[in-house]
Amino acid sequence: MSQREPILLNINDNEANRYVVTRMLRAAGFRVMEGGTGADALRLASEVSPDLAILDVKLPDLNGIEVCRRLKADPRTSGIAVMHLSANYIRIENKVEGLESGADGYLVQPVDASELLATVRSLLRMRRAEEESRVASMQWQSTFDSLGDGVCLLDEGGRVMRANRAFLALVALSAEQVLGRSFAVLMREAGAGDSLPASCTDTLDCRDEATVCLDARWYRVAATPVQGEGSAVTGAVRILTDITPHRELQDVLRQRAADLAEADRRKDEFLAMLAHELRNPLAAIVNSLHLAETTRSPGSESKALRVMARQSQHMARMVDDLLDVSRFNRGHIELRRARVDLKQVVQHSLEARRQALEDKRLTLDVELPETESLWLNGDVTRLEQVVSNLLDNARKYTPEGGFVFVGVAVERDARGRRALLRVRDSGIGMTPTLLSRVFDLFVQGEQQLDRSRGGLGIGLTLVRRLVELHGGSVSAHSEGEGKGSEILVTLPLAAEDAPVVKAESKGAAPVRTGARRVLLVEDNEDTREVLRELLEMWGHEVAVAEDGFKGVERFPSQRPHVALVDLGLPGMDGFQVARKIRESEGGQDVYLVALTGYSGEHRTRAVEAGFDLHLVKPVRPDELERLLQNLPERRPAS
C-alpha cells in the first residue's frame, strides 16, 4: 500500500446524509470525495483509486450492493474496501446480502460519529494489511519466477502446490495444468521414463540428487523435505537445474582428451618408427667406421674417423633418449634389476666420457669411497645412463678449462643407507627460475642462436625418472649464473651385511669359443654388407639372407651357431623367423639374437618369439665381437 493520504469515497443520493458523513470524516482528517449515484461510484473508483468506498445501499441508478459486486469483480478496483451505509435497509438479511456482495462493513444510519470513524479506521487497517500482503506475495512470486532453476513445492501427497516459471517451461505446461498434479506423473510425462530416481518421485523425505533427461536436455534434480510441527514431513521442495551445457562441455573435453591421447599415441608411434629408421643407417655408419678404424694402416691415425665415430655415438644416444622419453610417457620402461655396484657404474661411465672431458680440457676430480660397499638393487644399464647424462650435462655447460667433480658418499639413518652421488661443475650455473624447472621435459639453459651446446632438453628429465624408478631422488643446486651447478642423486643402498653378488652379466656363462657359423638376416643392404664384412674380419663364417623367407630357408643347410635377425623384415618379420627356426630341426640349438632398431615392448615380444637376446641398433662393434667370442650356451627348451 502506498504511503499517500487515504482517499475515501462517500456515495449517497441523500445530500443531507452525504453532507453529514463527509463532514465527520473530514473533521477527522480524511480526504473525502463525493458522489450521488452508482455510476459516480464506479467512475470515481476507477479514476482516483480510493482506499475505502462508503456506499449507500439505495441509489437512484444502481443500488449499493450491485456497485459493490462490480467493484469487487474488476481487478482494478477489487482491492478497494467497501462499507455499506443505509438508513432504509437495516434488517439482518439486508446486512447479510451486503456483506455477501463483497462489502467489508455495514452500518445503519443514523450512525454515531465515533462508530463511523472507528469502523473506517478498522477497514483502512485491513485494507493496508491486505495491500502489504499482496505486495509481498507479488515480490515473492517475482523472485520465485526469476530463478533460472525449475522449482516446485509439493504438498503432503506429492502434488505440486506451487511452481515457478522455469518449472512450467521445463514441463511445457501452464500453471493450471501443473498445480495439483503428482510430481512423479509430471516427470514421467516430461520424458524421464518409468524408472524414476527417488528425487523424481513423490517420496517426500528424499534428500538424494539424481540426473534425468527430459526432452533431450539433462537436469540435476535435488530434493529437500519440508518439515512441520514435531519434525513431521509435510511436503517437499524439488529443484531442477539444467546441466546440459555442463554435460556438453564434459563431452567436448572427453573428446578432446581422446583426440589428444590419439595424437600422443601417433606421436609415440612416429618416434618409434623414426628411431628405427635412424638406427639402421646409424648401425651401418658405426660398423663402417669401426671397420675403417680396424683396417687402417698402422700410423695412419685419422682425426676425421674419430670425429665421425664420436658424433655417430652422440646421435645414437640422442635417439635413445628421445625414445626413452616416449616409453616413459607410455609407462613402458621396466628395470632389469640385479645386484649392482654403484662404484663400478660410476667408473664405467667416467671411462666412457673421459676422452670427451679431456677434449674440452676439463679437469676431472673423482672421489669414491675406498672401502664402503655401494651395492644396490638396480638396472646397471639405466644407472650408467643416469651418470652418463649428468657427465654430458656438466661437459656441455662448462667452458673449456673448467672442472668437473664426481663424488659418492654414504648417508645412514633409520631408513637405512643411501648413496649420495654428486656431479658438480664450474659451468654457467642456473638462475632460480631455471632451477625450479630444470628437470622438466625440453627445458634447457639459455642457448645462443648457434646452439653450440646442442641437446634436446630431455637428459635431466630421464635422470629424474630413472632415479625415481630406483626409489631415489634428484635435486639441482646453483648459486646463480656463472657460479656452476651441482646435481645431487640419492639412491637407496643394500644393507651392509647383504651377500655381495656380482652384477648379472648380459649373457650366460660362455661355453663356446672360436670361429662361429653366423646366419645374418637383414634387409638393409648397407647394414647387411658392412656387418658381414665385420663378422668375416673377426674370423666367422657368415651366411646372409635379405629377408625372412630366405633366412628360414637357409637355416637347415647352414646350421649356424648364432643367427642375427632383424625384426623389421619384409614379408616375414623377425618374430615369425624366430618361431619358424625354433620349430625346425636343430632350431633349439641356435643362439638367436634380435638385432633391430625397435626397442621397448619389442624386447618382450622378441623373448616370447624365441629370441635369446634383444640388441638395439647401433650395437657397438666391440660388444658384438665380445658376444660372439663368449657365445652363451642356449638353455634347453623346457
Coordinates of N, CA and C in Angstrom, one line a residue, residues 390 405-409 420-424 477 486-489:
L390 N 74.5 -37.1 -16.6 CA 75.0 -36.0 -15.7 C 76.3 -35.5 -16.2
F405 N 83.5 -32.2 -10.9 CA 83.7 -33.1 -9.8 C 82.7 -34.2 -9.8
V406 N 83.1 -35.4 -9.5 CA 82.1 -36.5 -9.4 C 82.5 -37.2 -8.0
G407 N 81.5 -37.3 -7.2 CA 81.8 -37.9 -5.9 C 80.6 -38.7 -5.4
V408 N 80.9 -39.8 -4.6 CA 79.9 -40.6 -4.0 C 80.2 -40.7 -2.5
A409 N 79.2 -40.4 -1.7 CA 79.3 -40.6 -0.2 C 78.1 -41.4 0.2
L420 N 74.9 -40.9 -2.0 CA 74.8 -39.5 -2.4 C 75.7 -39.3 -3.5
L421 N 75.2 -39.3 -4.8 CA 76.1 -39.1 -5.9 C 76.0 -37.6 -6.3
R422 N 77.2 -36.9 -6.3 CA 77.2 -35.5 -6.7 C 78.0 -35.4 -8.0
V423 N 77.5 -34.6 -8.9 CA 78.2 -34.2 -10.1 C 78.2 -32.6 -10.1
R424 N 79.3 -32.0 -9.9 CA 79.4 -30.6 -9.7 C 80.4 -30.0 -10.8
H477 N 71.3 -27.7 -7.7 CA 71.7 -26.6 -6.8 C 72.6 -25.7 -7.7
E486 N 75.3 -28.1 -9.4 CA 75.6 -29.4 -8.8 C 74.2 -30.1 -8.8
I487 N 74.3 -31.4 -9.3 CA 73.2 -32.3 -9.3 C 73.5 -33.4 -8.3
L488 N 72.5 -33.5 -7.4 CA 72.7 -34.5 -6.3 C 71.6 -35.6 -6.5
V489 N 72.1 -36.8 -6.6 CA 71.3 -38.0 -6.8 C 71.4 -38.9 -5.5

